[in-house]
Amino acid sequence: MAQPATGPAKGPRTAPPLPAATAVHPVDEKLPPSRLVPAALQHIAAMYAGVVTPPLIIGQAVGLDAAGMTRLIAASLLIAGLATLLQTLGAGRFAGNRLPFVNAASSAGIAPMLAIAETSAPGRQLPAIYGAVLVAGVFCLAVGPFFGRLLRFFPPLVTGVVITLIGVTLMPVPVGWAQGGDATAADFGAMKYLALAAFTLVVILVIQRFGRGFVKQVALLAGMFVGTLAAIPFGLADFSALGSAPVAALPTPFAFGPPEFQPAAILSLCIVMLVLMTESSAGMLALGEICDRRTDGPTITRGLRTDGIATLLGPVFGGFPTSAFAQNVGVVSLTRVRSRYVVAAAGGALLVLGAFPVLGAVVSLVPMPVLGGAGIVLFGSIAVSGIRTLSEAGLDDSSNIILVAVALGAGIIPLAAPAFYAGFPSWAQTVLGSGISAGALVAVLLNLFFHHLGTHSRNAVALKSP
């Protein structure tokens, strides 16, 4: 509100200051290139490894060649760029939360998609995965407007269990990479592979310990770069695929075959989609606090609708389930640069990277042991995020302890005993064979049993939505 002038009664009056409503909010501030570009690079550095992780893991699991891996990575970058642009710039009142919010393929879907691949016929793994992802996208679009009412069924107890299981169940993946990546090879587990993985891990730890500012933020990428350089003299880096990768090309629709719709696979990814929607909602609420811009119901609905659109569009070009990137929320909090146009610039850069497959080929050339060393840090940090969430979930209550214990146990069974569900029907193997899906189902059911059925106000801390 304008204040009255404080000058003398006679003489000219000073002009009142502009009303606060005319000031540009930090979220809507358009920074000059000298500030925008470095800030956007920080977001790209923070998210790049996470964006390319799902295509790297799934591509390796289904046996794609170098060309297929390049296509998969390019599609992941392209969808991430489109989703981030839609989220930050918005599309009227239909989609986009207009916050500095990054959307890309989530690691939460990796384990269920690996389970789908294992139960599908050779050559049909990706079509089965993409069919389930398509339905999960439709599910997100349908449930998104009403999701606020469902949040109470996904308190920190449930989401903490799921996030922890994501990190734990994925840990065998980087361990296999550290041993060479190909379990059928004669030299699988050779000391040269283990040494390279250990060297990469040590480099990441050293950078994290002694690095400052931007260097510390890109410790994972820097470690992978140094590890790849170290692999060259020992013949452990193969750059032959780089010459055959097209410089510029747009992803071809359904390049890996038309989608197939398997009920068990669809159920598995719809469960994961609920978890991703919870994470996105929590991320929007947290980012609203950081940016000092209230995140209301319509904002969350538009944000979740963007998740659904990206998840629905992703399989057409080779993408995977899309959600928020929590690490970029951390970048906003750390740098205090709250402009959504900074993140939009980062999304535009990802879009360009996706349109030039040769850039994706560079990432696919990182040796498996190097990815193994970096993957231990990446997936371990996901588990730590889950543990942090559980620490806020009221574990001083015995019912909550039992809930978490049983749900984690159910989720670890497929990891500890892969053949445990071998005698079950195929649909049950797909759902229960994924530790994330099994743990999430048990956590939701036990949360209903302990905190909803026949109770009204018991354990309020456990019912608090994230």
GROMACS .gro file of C-alpha atoms in nm:
model
  466
    1MET     CA    1   0.000   0.000   0.000
    2ALA     CA    2   0.129   0.350  -0.083
    3GLN     CA    3   0.246   0.554   0.216
    4PRO     CA    4   0.172   0.928   0.263
    5ALA     CA    5   0.452   1.170   0.186
    6THR     CA    6   0.661   1.272   0.485
    7GLY     CA    7   0.797   1.601   0.343
    8PRO     CA    8   0.697   1.948   0.460
    9ALA     CA    9   0.334   2.057   0.436
   10LYS     CA   10   0.416   2.322   0.177
   11GLY     CA   11   0.600   2.254  -0.145
   12PRO     CA   12   0.595   1.961  -0.387
   13ARG     CA   13   0.493   1.618  -0.257
   14THR     CA   14   0.705   1.316  -0.332
   15ALA     CA   15   0.541   1.059  -0.555
   16PRO     CA   16   0.405   0.760  -0.363
   17PRO     CA   17   0.580   0.428  -0.423
   18LEU     CA   18   0.425   0.185  -0.665
   19PRO     CA   19   0.174  -0.055  -0.512
   20ALA     CA   20   0.329  -0.387  -0.415
   21ALA     CA   21   0.095  -0.564  -0.658
   22THR     CA   22   0.285  -0.417  -0.954
   23ALA     CA   23   0.618  -0.562  -0.844
   24VAL     CA   24   0.740  -0.870  -1.033
   25HIS     CA   25   0.737  -1.181  -0.818
   26PRO     CA   26   1.075  -1.364  -0.810
   27VAL     CA   27   0.909  -1.665  -0.973
   28ASP     CA   28   0.807  -1.453  -1.274
   29GLU     CA   29   1.132  -1.256  -1.296
   30LYS     CA   30   1.307  -1.266  -1.634
   31LEU     CA   31   1.680  -1.265  -1.565
   32PRO     CA   32   1.945  -1.130  -1.802
   33PRO     CA   33   2.144  -1.394  -1.994
   34SER     CA   34   2.449  -1.341  -1.771
   35ARG     CA   35   2.249  -1.474  -1.475
   36LEU     CA   36   2.002  -1.699  -1.653
   37VAL     CA   37   2.251  -1.922  -1.837
   38PRO     CA   38   2.468  -2.021  -1.537
   39ALA     CA   39   2.158  -2.081  -1.325
   40ALA     CA   40   2.005  -2.300  -1.598
   41LEU     CA   41   2.329  -2.497  -1.629
   42GLN     CA   42   2.314  -2.578  -1.259
   43HIS     CA   43   1.968  -2.729  -1.304
   44ILE     CA   44   2.083  -2.931  -1.604
   45ALA     CA   45   2.384  -3.059  -1.412
   46ALA     CA   46   2.167  -3.155  -1.115
   47MET     CA   47   1.915  -3.350  -1.322
   48TYR     CA   48   2.106  -3.486  -1.624
   49ALA     CA   49   2.228  -3.806  -1.461
   50GLY     CA   50   1.878  -3.877  -1.330
   51VAL     CA   51   1.720  -3.820  -1.671
   52VAL     CA   52   1.945  -4.066  -1.852
   53THR     CA   53   1.941  -4.330  -1.575
   54PRO     CA   54   1.603  -4.493  -1.662
   55PRO     CA   55   1.682  -4.539  -2.034
   56LEU     CA   56   2.030  -4.668  -1.951
   57ILE     CA   57   1.898  -4.930  -1.709
   58ILE     CA   58   1.594  -5.038  -1.912
   59GLY     CA   59   1.789  -5.040  -2.237
   60GLN     CA   60   2.056  -5.264  -2.090
   61ALA     CA   61   1.794  -5.494  -1.938
   62VAL     CA   62   1.612  -5.555  -2.267
   63GLY     CA   63   1.936  -5.597  -2.464
   64LEU     CA   64   1.924  -5.291  -2.689
   65ASP     CA   65   2.222  -5.226  -2.912
   66ALA     CA   66   2.409  -4.895  -2.922
   67ALA     CA   67   2.166  -4.744  -3.173
   68GLY     CA   68   1.867  -4.843  -2.961
   69MET     CA   69   2.027  -4.702  -2.646
   70THR     CA   70   2.097  -4.375  -2.825
   71ARG     CA   71   1.734  -4.354  -2.938
   72LEU     CA   72   1.607  -4.428  -2.588
   73ILE     CA   73   1.827  -4.163  -2.424
   74ALA     CA   74   1.733  -3.902  -2.684
   75ALA     CA   75   1.363  -3.971  -2.624
   76SER     CA   76   1.406  -3.935  -2.248
   77LEU     CA   77   1.578  -3.598  -2.291
   78LEU     CA   78   1.316  -3.479  -2.539
   79ILE     CA   79   1.019  -3.568  -2.315
   80ALA     CA   80   1.193  -3.414  -2.012
   81GLY     CA   81   1.242  -3.091  -2.204
   82LEU     CA   82   0.881  -3.078  -2.324
   83ALA     CA   83   0.741  -3.159  -1.980
   84THR     CA   84   0.959  -2.900  -1.806
   85LEU     CA   85   0.863  -2.631  -2.056
   86LEU     CA   86   0.493  -2.711  -2.016
   87GLN     CA   87   0.527  -2.712  -1.637
   88THR     CA   88   0.713  -2.381  -1.609
   89LEU     CA   89   0.540  -2.181  -1.883
   90GLY     CA   90   0.196  -2.339  -1.852
   91ALA     CA   91  -0.090  -2.384  -2.096
   92GLY     CA   92  -0.368  -2.155  -1.977
   93ARG     CA   93  -0.564  -2.303  -1.690
   94PHE     CA   94  -0.523  -2.655  -1.822
   95ALA     CA   95  -0.167  -2.759  -1.741
   96GLY     CA   96   0.154  -2.631  -1.582
   97ASN     CA   97   0.206  -2.511  -1.225
   98ARG     CA   98   0.419  -2.214  -1.342
   99LEU     CA   99   0.684  -2.279  -1.078
  100PRO     CA  100   1.058  -2.349  -1.128
  101PHE     CA  101   0.967  -2.717  -1.140
  102VAL     CA  102   1.154  -2.985  -1.336
  103ASN     CA  103   0.975  -3.289  -1.478
  104ALA     CA  104   1.150  -3.594  -1.622
  105ALA     CA  105   1.149  -3.975  -1.623
  106SER     CA  106   1.145  -4.098  -1.263
  107SER     CA  107   1.367  -4.372  -1.120
  108ALA     CA  108   1.065  -4.495  -0.923
  109GLY     CA  109   0.935  -4.681  -1.227
  110ILE     CA  110   1.258  -4.866  -1.303
  111ALA     CA  111   1.210  -5.170  -1.080
  112PRO     CA  112   0.849  -5.242  -1.188
  113MET     CA  113   0.950  -5.200  -1.553
  114LEU     CA  114   1.238  -5.442  -1.503
  115ALA     CA  115   0.988  -5.690  -1.355
  116ILE     CA  116   0.766  -5.644  -1.661
  117ALA     CA  117   1.065  -5.704  -1.890
  118GLU     CA  118   1.155  -6.025  -1.707
  119THR     CA  119   0.806  -6.171  -1.750
  120SER     CA  120   0.769  -6.070  -2.116
  121ALA     CA  121   0.883  -6.257  -2.423
  122PRO     CA  122   1.217  -6.155  -2.580
  123GLY     CA  123   1.165  -5.865  -2.815
  124ARG     CA  124   0.831  -5.777  -2.655
  125GLN     CA  125   0.961  -5.627  -2.332
  126LEU     CA  126   0.948  -5.263  -2.439
  127PRO     CA  127   0.599  -5.289  -2.598
  128ALA     CA  128   0.469  -5.440  -2.272
  129ILE     CA  129   0.635  -5.164  -2.070
  130TYR     CA  130   0.505  -4.890  -2.296
  131GLY     CA  131   0.151  -5.025  -2.290
  132ALA     CA  132   0.153  -5.008  -1.910
  133VAL     CA  133   0.306  -4.659  -1.914
  134LEU     CA  134   0.037  -4.534  -2.155
  135VAL     CA  135  -0.241  -4.652  -1.924
  136ALA     CA  136  -0.057  -4.506  -1.623
  137GLY     CA  137  -0.056  -4.170  -1.802
  138VAL     CA  138  -0.431  -4.190  -1.863
  139PHE     CA  139  -0.476  -4.293  -1.499
  140CYS     CA  140  -0.283  -3.987  -1.384
  141LEU     CA  141  -0.495  -3.755  -1.599
  142ALA     CA  142  -0.813  -3.911  -1.463
  143VAL     CA  143  -0.716  -3.916  -1.096
  144GLY     CA  144  -0.519  -3.589  -1.086
  145PRO     CA  145  -0.812  -3.352  -1.026
  146PHE     CA  146  -0.925  -3.561  -0.726
  147PHE     CA  147  -0.584  -3.656  -0.594
  148GLY     CA  148  -0.593  -3.409  -0.306
  149ARG     CA  149  -0.859  -3.627  -0.144
  150LEU     CA  150  -0.637  -3.936  -0.175
  151LEU     CA  151  -0.326  -3.784  -0.017
  152ARG     CA  152  -0.432  -3.904   0.327
  153PHE     CA  153  -0.384  -4.262   0.208
  154PHE     CA  154  -0.023  -4.179   0.118
  155PRO     CA  155   0.123  -4.025   0.436
  156PRO     CA  156   0.501  -4.012   0.499
  157LEU     CA  157   0.478  -4.368   0.634
  158VAL     CA  158   0.376  -4.498   0.292
  159THR     CA  159   0.583  -4.271   0.069
  160GLY     CA  160   0.890  -4.317   0.291
  161VAL     CA  161   0.866  -4.696   0.256
  162VAL     CA  162   0.829  -4.671  -0.122
  163ILE     CA  163   1.117  -4.427  -0.171
  164THR     CA  164   1.343  -4.638   0.051
  165LEU     CA  165   1.255  -4.951  -0.147
  166ILE     CA  166   1.328  -4.774  -0.474
  167GLY     CA  167   1.688  -4.719  -0.366
  168VAL     CA  168   1.730  -5.062  -0.204
  169THR     CA  169   1.576  -5.271  -0.482
  170LEU     CA  170   1.775  -5.090  -0.750
  171MET     CA  171   2.110  -5.146  -0.580
  172PRO     CA  172   2.178  -5.478  -0.762
  173VAL     CA  173   2.177  -5.281  -1.089
  174PRO     CA  174   2.492  -5.071  -1.023
  175VAL     CA  175   2.654  -5.373  -0.859
  176GLY     CA  176   2.610  -5.563  -1.185
  177TRP     CA  177   2.742  -5.266  -1.379
  178ALA     CA  178   3.049  -5.252  -1.154
  179GLN     CA  179   3.123  -5.613  -1.249
  180GLY     CA  180   3.116  -5.536  -1.620
  181GLY     CA  181   2.745  -5.526  -1.702
  182ASP     CA  182   2.722  -5.856  -1.893
  183ALA     CA  183   2.663  -6.144  -1.652
  184THR     CA  184   2.719  -6.398  -1.933
  185ALA     CA  185   3.067  -6.271  -2.018
  186ALA     CA  186   3.368  -6.480  -1.919
  187ASP     CA  187   3.533  -6.186  -1.745
  188PHE     CA  188   3.223  -6.074  -1.555
  189GLY     CA  189   3.336  -5.955  -1.214
  190ALA     CA  190   3.702  -5.919  -1.321
  191MET     CA  191   3.923  -5.704  -1.103
  192LYS     CA  192   3.973  -5.446  -1.380
  193TYR     CA  193   3.602  -5.368  -1.377
  194LEU     CA  194   3.580  -5.353  -1.000
  195ALA     CA  195   3.886  -5.127  -0.983
  196LEU     CA  196   3.738  -4.884  -1.236
  197ALA     CA  197   3.408  -4.873  -1.046
  198ALA     CA  198   3.589  -4.814  -0.717
  199PHE     CA  199   3.802  -4.540  -0.876
  200THR     CA  200   3.491  -4.362  -1.005
  201LEU     CA  201   3.328  -4.384  -0.662
  202VAL     CA  202   3.639  -4.241  -0.494
  203VAL     CA  203   3.652  -3.951  -0.742
  204ILE     CA  204   3.288  -3.865  -0.666
  205LEU     CA  205   3.354  -3.877  -0.292
  206VAL     CA  206   3.665  -3.657  -0.321
  207ILE     CA  207   3.479  -3.397  -0.530
  208GLN     CA  208   3.189  -3.404  -0.287
  209ARG     CA  209   3.426  -3.354   0.006
  210PHE     CA  210   3.653  -3.083  -0.132
  211GLY     CA  211   3.445  -2.927  -0.412
  212ARG     CA  212   3.268  -2.597  -0.373
  213GLY     CA  213   2.956  -2.448  -0.530
  214PHE     CA  214   2.886  -2.566  -0.883
  215VAL     CA  215   3.169  -2.822  -0.882
  216LYS     CA  216   3.020  -2.993  -0.579
  217GLN     CA  217   2.676  -3.004  -0.739
  218VAL     CA  218   2.807  -3.186  -1.047
  219ALA     CA  219   3.015  -3.437  -0.851
  220LEU     CA  220   2.827  -3.731  -1.005
  221LEU     CA  221   2.878  -3.615  -1.364
  222ALA     CA  222   3.238  -3.514  -1.297
  223GLY     CA  223   3.311  -3.855  -1.149
  224MET     CA  224   3.164  -4.028  -1.453
  225PHE     CA  225   3.369  -3.807  -1.684
  226VAL     CA  226   3.696  -3.875  -1.499
  227GLY     CA  227   3.616  -4.246  -1.476
  228THR     CA  228   3.556  -4.264  -1.852
  229LEU     CA  229   3.888  -4.090  -1.920
  230ALA     CA  230   4.062  -4.339  -1.689
  231ALA     CA  231   3.905  -4.630  -1.879
  232ILE     CA  232   4.048  -4.527  -2.216
  233PRO     CA  233   4.413  -4.637  -2.164
  234PHE     CA  234   4.295  -4.980  -2.048
  235GLY     CA  235   4.068  -5.035  -2.346
  236LEU     CA  236   3.752  -5.030  -2.136
  237ALA     CA  237   3.585  -4.744  -2.326
  238ASP     CA  238   3.432  -4.813  -2.666
  239PHE     CA  239   3.360  -4.507  -2.881
  240SER     CA  240   3.278  -4.691  -3.203
  241ALA     CA  241   2.904  -4.623  -3.174
  242LEU     CA  242   2.962  -4.251  -3.167
  243GLY     CA  243   3.043  -4.238  -3.537
  244SER     CA  244   2.722  -4.417  -3.638
  245ALA     CA  245   2.486  -4.202  -3.430
  246PRO     CA  246   2.285  -3.946  -3.631
  247VAL     CA  247   2.374  -3.585  -3.553
  248ALA     CA  248   2.015  -3.460  -3.558
  249ALA     CA  249   1.692  -3.661  -3.565
  250LEU     CA  250   1.354  -3.658  -3.398
  251PRO     CA  251   1.235  -3.977  -3.223
  252THR     CA  252   1.019  -4.203  -3.439
  253PRO     CA  253   0.675  -4.284  -3.294
  254PHE     CA  254   0.656  -4.640  -3.162
  255ALA     CA  255   1.005  -4.718  -3.291
  256PHE     CA  256   1.022  -5.021  -3.057
  257GLY     CA  257   0.689  -5.166  -3.169
  258PRO     CA  258   0.321  -5.103  -3.091
  259PRO     CA  259   0.232  -5.112  -2.720
  260GLU     CA  260   0.097  -5.427  -2.558
  261PHE     CA  261  -0.146  -5.411  -2.268
  262GLN     CA  262  -0.090  -5.664  -1.990
  263PRO     CA  263  -0.325  -5.626  -1.688
  264ALA     CA  264  -0.063  -5.710  -1.424
  265ALA     CA  265   0.191  -5.474  -1.576
  266ILE     CA  266  -0.069  -5.195  -1.593
  267LEU     CA  267  -0.165  -5.245  -1.226
  268SER     CA  268   0.199  -5.233  -1.124
  269LEU     CA  269   0.270  -4.902  -1.298
  270CYS     CA  270  -0.059  -4.743  -1.185
  271ILE     CA  271   0.052  -4.808  -0.827
  272VAL     CA  272   0.386  -4.644  -0.906
  273MET     CA  273   0.200  -4.354  -1.066
  274LEU     CA  274   0.015  -4.291  -0.740
  275VAL     CA  275   0.348  -4.269  -0.562
  276LEU     CA  276   0.486  -4.035  -0.828
  277MET     CA  277   0.180  -3.812  -0.796
  278THR     CA  278   0.237  -3.798  -0.421
  279GLU     CA  279   0.600  -3.700  -0.474
  280SER     CA  280   0.502  -3.434  -0.727
  281SER     CA  281   0.239  -3.290  -0.495
  282ALA     CA  282   0.486  -3.280  -0.206
  283GLY     CA  283   0.746  -3.119  -0.435
  284MET     CA  284   0.502  -2.849  -0.545
  285LEU     CA  285   0.407  -2.773  -0.185
  286ALA     CA  286   0.773  -2.752  -0.084
  287LEU     CA  287   0.863  -2.536  -0.383
  288GLY     CA  288   0.572  -2.304  -0.311
  289GLU     CA  289   0.714  -2.247   0.037
  290ILE     CA  290   1.065  -2.188  -0.100
  291CYS     CA  291   0.940  -1.945  -0.364
  292ASP     CA  292   0.694  -1.771  -0.131
  293ARG     CA  293   0.407  -1.846  -0.371
  294ARG     CA  294   0.109  -2.032  -0.232
  295THR     CA  295   0.051  -2.371  -0.393
  296ASP     CA  296  -0.325  -2.426  -0.397
  297GLY     CA  297  -0.542  -2.709  -0.526
  298PRO     CA  298  -0.574  -2.584  -0.886
  299THR     CA  299  -0.195  -2.540  -0.904
  300ILE     CA  300  -0.138  -2.900  -0.793
  301THR     CA  301  -0.403  -3.022  -1.038
  302ARG     CA  302  -0.233  -2.841  -1.329
  303GLY     CA  303   0.104  -2.979  -1.221
  304LEU     CA  304  -0.022  -3.336  -1.199
  305ARG     CA  305  -0.194  -3.296  -1.535
  306THR     CA  306   0.147  -3.212  -1.681
  307ASP     CA  307   0.282  -3.535  -1.530
  308GLY     CA  308   0.000  -3.726  -1.693
  309ILE     CA  309   0.047  -3.564  -2.033
  310ALA     CA  310   0.422  -3.634  -2.031
  311THR     CA  311   0.369  -3.992  -1.914
  312LEU     CA  312   0.105  -4.049  -2.183
  313LEU     CA  313   0.320  -3.892  -2.456
  314GLY     CA  314   0.644  -4.057  -2.344
  315PRO     CA  315   0.579  -4.413  -2.470
  316VAL     CA  316   0.492  -4.281  -2.815
  317PHE     CA  317   0.851  -4.167  -2.861
  318GLY     CA  318   1.031  -4.397  -2.615
  319GLY     CA  319   0.990  -4.224  -2.278
  320PHE     CA  320   0.893  -4.350  -1.934
  321PRO     CA  321   0.674  -4.239  -1.637
  322THR     CA  322   0.736  -3.872  -1.562
  323SER     CA  323   0.740  -3.696  -1.228
  324ALA     CA  324   0.908  -3.419  -1.029
  325PHE     CA  325   1.284  -3.405  -0.977
  326ALA     CA  326   1.345  -3.338  -0.609
  327GLN     CA  327   1.712  -3.254  -0.667
  328ASN     CA  328   1.609  -2.947  -0.862
  329VAL     CA  329   1.388  -2.831  -0.577
  330GLY     CA  330   1.709  -2.848  -0.376
  331VAL     CA  331   1.889  -2.635  -0.635
  332VAL     CA  332   1.624  -2.363  -0.603
  333SER     CA  333   1.651  -2.374  -0.226
  334LEU     CA  334   2.030  -2.360  -0.236
  335THR     CA  335   2.076  -2.086  -0.495
  336ARG     CA  336   1.762  -1.883  -0.409
  337VAL     CA  337   1.718  -1.821  -0.783
  338ARG     CA  338   1.342  -1.868  -0.805
  339SER     CA  339   1.269  -1.761  -1.162
  340ARG     CA  340   1.068  -2.018  -1.353
  341TYR     CA  341   1.227  -1.892  -1.673
  342VAL     CA  342   1.561  -2.028  -1.556
  343VAL     CA  343   1.413  -2.378  -1.537
  344ALA     CA  344   1.232  -2.319  -1.866
  345ALA     CA  345   1.570  -2.244  -2.025
  346ALA     CA  346   1.701  -2.571  -1.880
  347GLY     CA  347   1.399  -2.749  -2.031
  348GLY     CA  348   1.472  -2.591  -2.368
  349ALA     CA  349   1.830  -2.715  -2.348
  350LEU     CA  350   1.709  -3.069  -2.275
  351LEU     CA  351   1.478  -3.043  -2.575
  352VAL     CA  352   1.776  -2.953  -2.797
  353LEU     CA  353   1.981  -3.238  -2.652
  354GLY     CA  354   1.698  -3.479  -2.731
  355ALA     CA  355   1.685  -3.357  -3.091
  356PHE     CA  356   2.056  -3.438  -3.139
  357PRO     CA  357   2.098  -3.813  -3.074
  358VAL     CA  358   2.475  -3.785  -3.109
  359LEU     CA  359   2.475  -3.609  -2.770
  360GLY     CA  360   2.279  -3.895  -2.620
  361ALA     CA  361   2.528  -4.137  -2.772
  362VAL     CA  362   2.805  -3.970  -2.574
  363VAL     CA  363   2.625  -4.063  -2.253
  364SER     CA  364   2.562  -4.422  -2.366
  365LEU     CA  365   2.936  -4.466  -2.421
  366VAL     CA  366   3.016  -4.435  -2.050
  367PRO     CA  367   3.165  -4.775  -1.951
  368MET     CA  368   2.947  -4.999  -1.737
  369PRO     CA  369   3.190  -5.007  -1.440
  370VAL     CA  370   3.192  -4.626  -1.435
  371LEU     CA  371   2.813  -4.625  -1.426
  372GLY     CA  372   2.834  -4.882  -1.147
  373GLY     CA  373   3.048  -4.661  -0.927
  374ALA     CA  374   2.820  -4.362  -0.986
  375GLY     CA  375   2.504  -4.571  -0.951
  376ILE     CA  376   2.592  -4.676  -0.597
  377VAL     CA  377   2.586  -4.309  -0.500
  378LEU     CA  378   2.273  -4.230  -0.701
  379PHE     CA  379   2.053  -4.515  -0.582
  380GLY     CA  380   2.193  -4.501  -0.231
  381SER     CA  381   2.089  -4.137  -0.211
  382ILE     CA  382   1.735  -4.235  -0.312
  383ALA     CA  383   1.720  -4.478  -0.020
  384VAL     CA  384   1.848  -4.205   0.212
  385SER     CA  385   1.568  -3.976   0.093
  386GLY     CA  386   1.319  -4.244   0.192
  387ILE     CA  387   1.478  -4.284   0.533
  388ARG     CA  388   1.460  -3.908   0.582
  389THR     CA  389   1.089  -3.919   0.499
  390LEU     CA  390   1.034  -4.204   0.745
  391SER     CA  391   1.209  -4.007   1.019
  392GLU     CA  392   0.923  -3.755   0.999
  393ALA     CA  393   0.652  -4.022   1.006
  394GLY     CA  394   0.604  -4.076   1.380
  395LEU     CA  395   0.807  -4.392   1.431
  396ASP     CA  396   0.774  -4.359   1.808
  397ASP     CA  397   0.434  -4.528   1.769
  398SER     CA  398   0.444  -4.909   1.776
  399SER     CA  399   0.178  -4.943   1.503
  400ASN     CA  400   0.385  -4.730   1.268
  401ILE     CA  401   0.696  -4.936   1.343
  402ILE     CA  402   0.510  -5.258   1.259
  403LEU     CA  403   0.371  -5.103   0.941
  404VAL     CA  404   0.713  -4.997   0.817
  405ALA     CA  405   0.878  -5.325   0.921
  406VAL     CA  406   0.626  -5.548   0.740
  407ALA     CA  407   0.610  -5.327   0.430
  408LEU     CA  408   0.990  -5.312   0.400
  409GLY     CA  409   1.007  -5.688   0.453
  410ALA     CA  410   0.752  -5.749   0.176
  411GLY     CA  411   0.948  -5.521  -0.053
  412ILE     CA  412   1.282  -5.689   0.016
  413ILE     CA  413   1.153  -6.045  -0.043
  414PRO     CA  414   1.198  -6.027  -0.425
  415LEU     CA  415   1.550  -5.897  -0.371
  416ALA     CA  416   1.650  -6.158  -0.111
  417ALA     CA  417   1.474  -6.452  -0.279
  418PRO     CA  418   1.409  -6.381  -0.651
  419ALA     CA  419   1.234  -6.717  -0.698
  420PHE     CA  420   1.001  -6.672  -0.401
  421TYR     CA  421   0.695  -6.606  -0.620
  422ALA     CA  422   0.787  -6.857  -0.891
  423GLY     CA  423   0.478  -7.068  -0.818
  424PHE     CA  424   0.237  -6.775  -0.834
  425PRO     CA  425   0.032  -6.683  -1.144
  426SER     CA  426   0.213  -6.459  -1.392
  427TRP     CA  427   0.006  -6.150  -1.301
  428ALA     CA  428   0.095  -6.194  -0.934
  429GLN     CA  429   0.462  -6.240  -1.023
  430THR     CA  430   0.462  -5.908  -1.206
  431VAL     CA  431   0.303  -5.720  -0.916
  432LEU     CA  432   0.470  -5.895  -0.623
  433GLY     CA  433   0.797  -5.958  -0.805
  434SER     CA  434   0.867  -5.584  -0.788
  435GLY     CA  435   0.975  -5.489  -0.439
  436ILE     CA  436   0.839  -5.139  -0.489
  437SER     CA  437   0.491  -5.254  -0.591
  438ALA     CA  438   0.476  -5.520  -0.319
  439GLY     CA  439   0.599  -5.283  -0.048
  440ALA     CA  440   0.364  -5.006  -0.161
  441LEU     CA  441   0.060  -5.237  -0.157
  442VAL     CA  442   0.141  -5.366   0.191
  443ALA     CA  443   0.211  -5.015   0.322
  444VAL     CA  444  -0.119  -4.878   0.187
  445LEU     CA  445  -0.322  -5.172   0.320
  446LEU     CA  446  -0.159  -5.158   0.664
  447ASN     CA  447  -0.207  -4.782   0.676
  448LEU     CA  448  -0.578  -4.838   0.613
  449PHE     CA  449  -0.589  -5.113   0.876
  450PHE     CA  450  -0.408  -4.922   1.151
  451HIS     CA  451  -0.514  -4.564   1.085
  452HIS     CA  452  -0.841  -4.557   0.894
  453LEU     CA  453  -1.066  -4.859   0.951
  454GLY     CA  454  -1.271  -4.804   1.264
  455THR     CA  455  -1.069  -4.502   1.376
  456HIS     CA  456  -1.122  -4.128   1.348
  457SER     CA  457  -0.842  -3.944   1.524
  458ARG     CA  458  -0.584  -4.202   1.614
  459ASN     CA  459  -0.219  -4.135   1.538
  460ALA     CA  460  -0.273  -3.795   1.381
  461VAL     CA  461   0.095  -3.765   1.301
  462ALA     CA  462   0.073  -4.072   1.079
  463LEU     CA  463  -0.218  -3.929   0.886
  464LYS     CA  464  -0.042  -3.603   0.803
  465SER     CA  465  -0.011  -3.573   0.427
  466PRO     CA  466   0.331  -3.489   0.283
   0.00000   0.00000   0.00000
